[in-house]
Amino acid sequence: MYLKYFHQMVKCCLFDKNIGKGGDLRYIEDLKTSGFCSQGEFGWIAIFPENGNLICQINSIKWHLLDDDVDVEYFHDYHKKTTKFSIKNNKNNFDINYKSWWANRDDFDINPMAASSEEENSEEDIFGYIKMLKDNQDSASNLNRLWSNNLLGESGR
């Protein structure tokens, strides 16, 4: 299946959900995409529909993002200019601390009272995007339907 690359929205890659890796980036052109992916020091992350569920996959580990037993945390340490993300359920856990997307931006006003709820999180950081989807299940369900429709008729991808 083709997934948009989060940091280069005009590009996508063929993502293999069986091994949790994406291929080479290419321009979307007329391809239908069914979610987002990104690659970092931790490996690959992807968000896509599968069997009616919205999946968050990090490398080979999958979570049904909208299930009640899945917990997603995302917050900034404003003094250290780092962000902590975690996703877990009773079987799997993934935690990462990394340099915040805004750390080197002069145009970002640090507001510790915002409690890591900056609107830009979901636009600038794929982990922030996952947190937004978890917190906004109506939007997530709508995307799940749209992306699922894009998968129809694309057997073998």
PDB file of C-alpha atoms in Angstrom:
ATOM      1  CA  MET A   1       0.000   0.000   0.000  1.00  0.00           C
ATOM      2  CA  TYR A   2       1.153   3.534  -0.703  1.00  0.00           C
ATOM      3  CA  LEU A   3       1.476   5.935   2.225  1.00  0.00           C
ATOM      4  CA  LYS A   4       2.222   9.651   2.101  1.00  0.00           C
ATOM      5  CA  TYR A   5       5.562  10.534   3.584  1.00  0.00           C
ATOM      6  CA  PHE A   6       4.780  12.772   6.560  1.00  0.00           C
ATOM      7  CA  HIS A   7       7.548  15.328   6.086  1.00  0.00           C
ATOM      8  CA  GLN A   8       7.234  15.543   2.286  1.00  0.00           C
ATOM      9  CA  MET A   9       3.506  15.526   1.555  1.00  0.00           C
ATOM     10  CA  VAL A  10       3.971  15.413  -2.247  1.00  0.00           C
ATOM     11  CA  LYS A  11       5.833  12.116  -1.937  1.00  0.00           C
ATOM     12  CA  CYS A  12       4.865   8.617  -0.923  1.00  0.00           C
ATOM     13  CA  CYS A  13       6.374   5.192  -0.629  1.00  0.00           C
ATOM     14  CA  LEU A  14       5.256   1.619  -0.908  1.00  0.00           C
ATOM     15  CA  PHE A  15       4.958   0.444   2.691  1.00  0.00           C
ATOM     16  CA  ASP A  16       5.272  -3.242   3.548  1.00  0.00           C
ATOM     17  CA  LYS A  17       3.209  -3.731   6.702  1.00  0.00           C
ATOM     18  CA  ASN A  18       4.455  -7.326   7.045  1.00  0.00           C
ATOM     19  CA  ILE A  19       7.976  -6.158   7.840  1.00  0.00           C
ATOM     20  CA  GLY A  20       7.208  -2.569   8.901  1.00  0.00           C
ATOM     21  CA  LYS A  21       9.347  -0.793   6.318  1.00  0.00           C
ATOM     22  CA  GLY A  22       8.813   1.644   3.487  1.00  0.00           C
ATOM     23  CA  GLY A  23      10.535   1.765   0.142  1.00  0.00           C
ATOM     24  CA  ASP A  24      12.027   4.578  -1.877  1.00  0.00           C
ATOM     25  CA  LEU A  25      10.191   7.885  -1.954  1.00  0.00           C
ATOM     26  CA  ARG A  26       8.418   8.860  -5.164  1.00  0.00           C
ATOM     27  CA  TYR A  27       6.060  11.627  -6.215  1.00  0.00           C
ATOM     28  CA  ILE A  28       2.422  10.749  -5.576  1.00  0.00           C
ATOM     29  CA  GLU A  29       1.167  11.824  -9.034  1.00  0.00           C
ATOM     30  CA  ASP A  30      -1.987   9.708  -9.583  1.00  0.00           C
ATOM     31  CA  LEU A  31      -1.413   7.137  -6.829  1.00  0.00           C
ATOM     32  CA  LYS A  32      -4.012   6.761  -4.109  1.00  0.00           C
ATOM     33  CA  THR A  33      -2.489   6.842  -0.644  1.00  0.00           C
ATOM     34  CA  SER A  34      -3.937   5.179   2.434  1.00  0.00           C
ATOM     35  CA  GLY A  35      -2.214   6.855   5.364  1.00  0.00           C
ATOM     36  CA  PHE A  36       1.085   8.338   6.459  1.00  0.00           C
ATOM     37  CA  CYS A  37       4.552   7.050   7.181  1.00  0.00           C
ATOM     38  CA  SER A  38       7.904   8.406   8.267  1.00  0.00           C
ATOM     39  CA  GLN A  39      11.372   7.108   8.958  1.00  0.00           C
ATOM     40  CA  GLY A  40      13.574   8.145  11.866  1.00  0.00           C
ATOM     41  CA  GLU A  41      16.449   6.893  13.977  1.00  0.00           C
ATOM     42  CA  PHE A  42      13.989   4.491  15.641  1.00  0.00           C
ATOM     43  CA  GLY A  43      12.990   2.923  12.300  1.00  0.00           C
ATOM     44  CA  TRP A  44       9.654   3.266  10.460  1.00  0.00           C
ATOM     45  CA  ILE A  45       6.283   4.499  11.691  1.00  0.00           C
ATOM     46  CA  ALA A  46       3.026   4.237   9.762  1.00  0.00           C
ATOM     47  CA  ILE A  47      -0.670   4.971  10.213  1.00  0.00           C
ATOM     48  CA  PHE A  48      -3.071   3.096   7.915  1.00  0.00           C
ATOM     49  CA  PRO A  49      -6.336   1.118   7.835  1.00  0.00           C
ATOM     50  CA  GLU A  50      -6.417  -2.643   8.201  1.00  0.00           C
ATOM     51  CA  ASN A  51      -9.516  -4.834   8.531  1.00  0.00           C
ATOM     52  CA  GLY A  52     -11.649  -1.897   9.692  1.00  0.00           C
ATOM     53  CA  ASN A  53      -9.121  -0.735  12.283  1.00  0.00           C
ATOM     54  CA  LEU A  54      -6.845   2.301  12.219  1.00  0.00           C
ATOM     55  CA  ILE A  55      -3.362   0.909  12.747  1.00  0.00           C
ATOM     56  CA  CYS A  56      -0.307   2.623  14.180  1.00  0.00           C
ATOM     57  CA  GLN A  57       2.727   0.521  13.283  1.00  0.00           C
ATOM     58  CA  ILE A  58       6.245   1.169  14.524  1.00  0.00           C
ATOM     59  CA  ASN A  59       8.645  -1.168  12.786  1.00  0.00           C
ATOM     60  CA  SER A  60       6.916  -4.563  13.121  1.00  0.00           C
ATOM     61  CA  ILE A  61       4.728  -3.733  16.162  1.00  0.00           C
ATOM     62  CA  LYS A  62       1.087  -2.763  15.558  1.00  0.00           C
ATOM     63  CA  TRP A  63      -1.549  -1.108  17.708  1.00  0.00           C
ATOM     64  CA  HIS A  64      -5.253  -0.637  16.941  1.00  0.00           C
ATOM     65  CA  LEU A  65      -5.042   3.096  17.587  1.00  0.00           C
ATOM     66  CA  LEU A  66      -8.708   3.678  18.445  1.00  0.00           C
ATOM     67  CA  ASP A  67      -9.030   0.756  20.877  1.00  0.00           C
ATOM     68  CA  ASP A  68      -9.727   1.718  24.473  1.00  0.00           C
ATOM     69  CA  ASP A  69      -6.760  -0.290  25.774  1.00  0.00           C
ATOM     70  CA  VAL A  70      -4.271   1.764  23.713  1.00  0.00           C
ATOM     71  CA  ASP A  71      -2.738   4.677  25.598  1.00  0.00           C
ATOM     72  CA  VAL A  72      -0.887   7.471  23.769  1.00  0.00           C
ATOM     73  CA  GLU A  73       1.158  10.114  25.568  1.00  0.00           C
ATOM     74  CA  TYR A  74       2.837  13.099  23.964  1.00  0.00           C
ATOM     75  CA  PHE A  75       4.377  16.013  25.820  1.00  0.00           C
ATOM     76  CA  HIS A  76       7.209  18.521  25.625  1.00  0.00           C
ATOM     77  CA  ASP A  77       9.900  19.334  28.145  1.00  0.00           C
ATOM     78  CA  TYR A  78      10.181  23.033  27.365  1.00  0.00           C
ATOM     79  CA  HIS A  79      13.416  23.520  29.316  1.00  0.00           C
ATOM     80  CA  LYS A  80      15.258  20.684  27.569  1.00  0.00           C
ATOM     81  CA  LYS A  81      13.513  21.294  24.218  1.00  0.00           C
ATOM     82  CA  THR A  82      12.649  17.602  23.977  1.00  0.00           C
ATOM     83  CA  THR A  83       9.463  15.665  23.354  1.00  0.00           C
ATOM     84  CA  LYS A  84       8.376  12.356  24.856  1.00  0.00           C
ATOM     85  CA  PHE A  85       6.024  10.045  22.990  1.00  0.00           C
ATOM     86  CA  SER A  86       4.713   6.678  24.084  1.00  0.00           C
ATOM     87  CA  ILE A  87       2.125   4.250  22.802  1.00  0.00           C
ATOM     88  CA  LYS A  88       1.203   1.130  24.708  1.00  0.00           C
ATOM     89  CA  ASN A  89      -1.376  -1.491  25.412  1.00  0.00           C
ATOM     90  CA  ASN A  90      -1.269  -4.648  27.522  1.00  0.00           C
ATOM     91  CA  LYS A  91       1.032  -6.391  24.983  1.00  0.00           C
ATOM     92  CA  ASN A  92       3.299  -3.766  23.409  1.00  0.00           C
ATOM     93  CA  ASN A  93       5.054  -0.591  24.464  1.00  0.00           C
ATOM     94  CA  PHE A  94       7.068   1.998  22.548  1.00  0.00           C
ATOM     95  CA  ASP A  95       8.703   5.060  24.144  1.00  0.00           C
ATOM     96  CA  ILE A  96      10.913   7.686  22.583  1.00  0.00           C
ATOM     97  CA  ASN A  97      12.463  10.966  23.699  1.00  0.00           C
ATOM     98  CA  TYR A  98      13.697  13.254  20.960  1.00  0.00           C
ATOM     99  CA  LYS A  99      14.495  16.853  20.076  1.00  0.00           C
ATOM    100  CA  SER A 100      11.240  18.827  19.737  1.00  0.00           C
ATOM    101  CA  TRP A 101      10.145  19.946  16.285  1.00  0.00           C
ATOM    102  CA  TRP A 102      10.204  23.560  17.485  1.00  0.00           C
ATOM    103  CA  ALA A 103      13.594  23.435  19.261  1.00  0.00           C
ATOM    104  CA  ASN A 104      15.479  25.507  16.655  1.00  0.00           C
ATOM    105  CA  ARG A 105      12.639  27.779  15.552  1.00  0.00           C
ATOM    106  CA  ASP A 106      12.814  31.438  16.435  1.00  0.00           C
ATOM    107  CA  ASP A 107       9.153  31.926  15.528  1.00  0.00           C
ATOM    108  CA  PHE A 108       7.866  29.506  18.200  1.00  0.00           C
ATOM    109  CA  ASP A 109       6.790  31.042  21.503  1.00  0.00           C
ATOM    110  CA  ILE A 110       7.258  28.580  24.325  1.00  0.00           C
ATOM    111  CA  ASN A 111       4.125  28.405  26.451  1.00  0.00           C
ATOM    112  CA  PRO A 112       4.529  25.802  29.216  1.00  0.00           C
ATOM    113  CA  MET A 113       0.901  26.408  30.178  1.00  0.00           C
ATOM    114  CA  ALA A 114      -0.166  24.962  26.819  1.00  0.00           C
ATOM    115  CA  ALA A 115       0.487  21.454  28.170  1.00  0.00           C
ATOM    116  CA  SER A 116       1.860  20.207  24.850  1.00  0.00           C
ATOM    117  CA  SER A 117      -1.360  20.984  23.017  1.00  0.00           C
ATOM    118  CA  GLU A 118       0.068  23.283  20.363  1.00  0.00           C
ATOM    119  CA  GLU A 119      -1.978  23.080  17.173  1.00  0.00           C
ATOM    120  CA  GLU A 120       1.189  22.654  15.119  1.00  0.00           C
ATOM    121  CA  ASN A 121       2.125  19.370  16.842  1.00  0.00           C
ATOM    122  CA  SER A 122      -0.037  17.349  14.469  1.00  0.00           C
ATOM    123  CA  GLU A 123       1.294  19.228  11.438  1.00  0.00           C
ATOM    124  CA  GLU A 124       4.993  19.196  12.305  1.00  0.00           C
ATOM    125  CA  ASP A 125       5.488  15.902  14.161  1.00  0.00           C
ATOM    126  CA  ILE A 126       4.114  12.487  13.167  1.00  0.00           C
ATOM    127  CA  PHE A 127       4.001  11.501  16.846  1.00  0.00           C
ATOM    128  CA  GLY A 128       1.909  14.617  17.510  1.00  0.00           C
ATOM    129  CA  TYR A 129      -0.306  13.544  14.618  1.00  0.00           C
ATOM    130  CA  ILE A 130      -0.849  10.149  16.240  1.00  0.00           C
ATOM    131  CA  LYS A 131      -1.772  11.847  19.526  1.00  0.00           C
ATOM    132  CA  MET A 132      -4.249  14.087  17.668  1.00  0.00           C
ATOM    133  CA  LEU A 133      -5.872  11.035  16.036  1.00  0.00           C
ATOM    134  CA  LYS A 134      -6.187   9.273  19.394  1.00  0.00           C
ATOM    135  CA  ASP A 135      -7.756  12.361  20.970  1.00  0.00           C
ATOM    136  CA  ASN A 136     -10.076  13.103  18.007  1.00  0.00           C
ATOM    137  CA  GLN A 137     -11.656   9.772  17.245  1.00  0.00           C
ATOM    138  CA  ASP A 138     -14.322  11.225  14.930  1.00  0.00           C
ATOM    139  CA  SER A 139     -11.606  12.650  12.667  1.00  0.00           C
ATOM    140  CA  ALA A 140      -9.640   9.426  12.932  1.00  0.00           C
ATOM    141  CA  SER A 141     -12.690   7.343  11.961  1.00  0.00           C
ATOM    142  CA  ASN A 142     -13.341   9.585   8.950  1.00  0.00           C
ATOM    143  CA  LEU A 143      -9.730   9.224   7.788  1.00  0.00           C
ATOM    144  CA  ASN A 144      -9.920   5.487   8.357  1.00  0.00           C
ATOM    145  CA  ARG A 145     -12.942   5.284   6.015  1.00  0.00           C
ATOM    146  CA  LEU A 146     -11.285   7.496   3.372  1.00  0.00           C
ATOM    147  CA  TRP A 147      -8.025   5.567   3.465  1.00  0.00           C
ATOM    148  CA  SER A 148      -9.867   2.227   3.415  1.00  0.00           C
ATOM    149  CA  ASN A 149     -11.716   3.337   0.279  1.00  0.00           C
ATOM    150  CA  ASN A 150      -8.361   4.154  -1.344  1.00  0.00           C
ATOM    151  CA  LEU A 151      -7.240   0.582  -0.703  1.00  0.00           C
ATOM    152  CA  LEU A 152     -10.219  -0.897  -2.566  1.00  0.00           C
ATOM    153  CA  GLY A 153      -9.208  -2.201  -5.942  1.00  0.00           C
ATOM    154  CA  GLU A 154      -5.495  -2.008  -5.181  1.00  0.00           C
ATOM    155  CA  SER A 155      -4.816  -5.693  -4.615  1.00  0.00           C
ATOM    156  CA  GLY A 156      -1.217  -6.666  -4.377  1.00  0.00           C
ATOM    157  CA  ARG A 157      -0.065  -3.396  -2.849  1.00  0.00           C
TER     158      ARG A 157
END
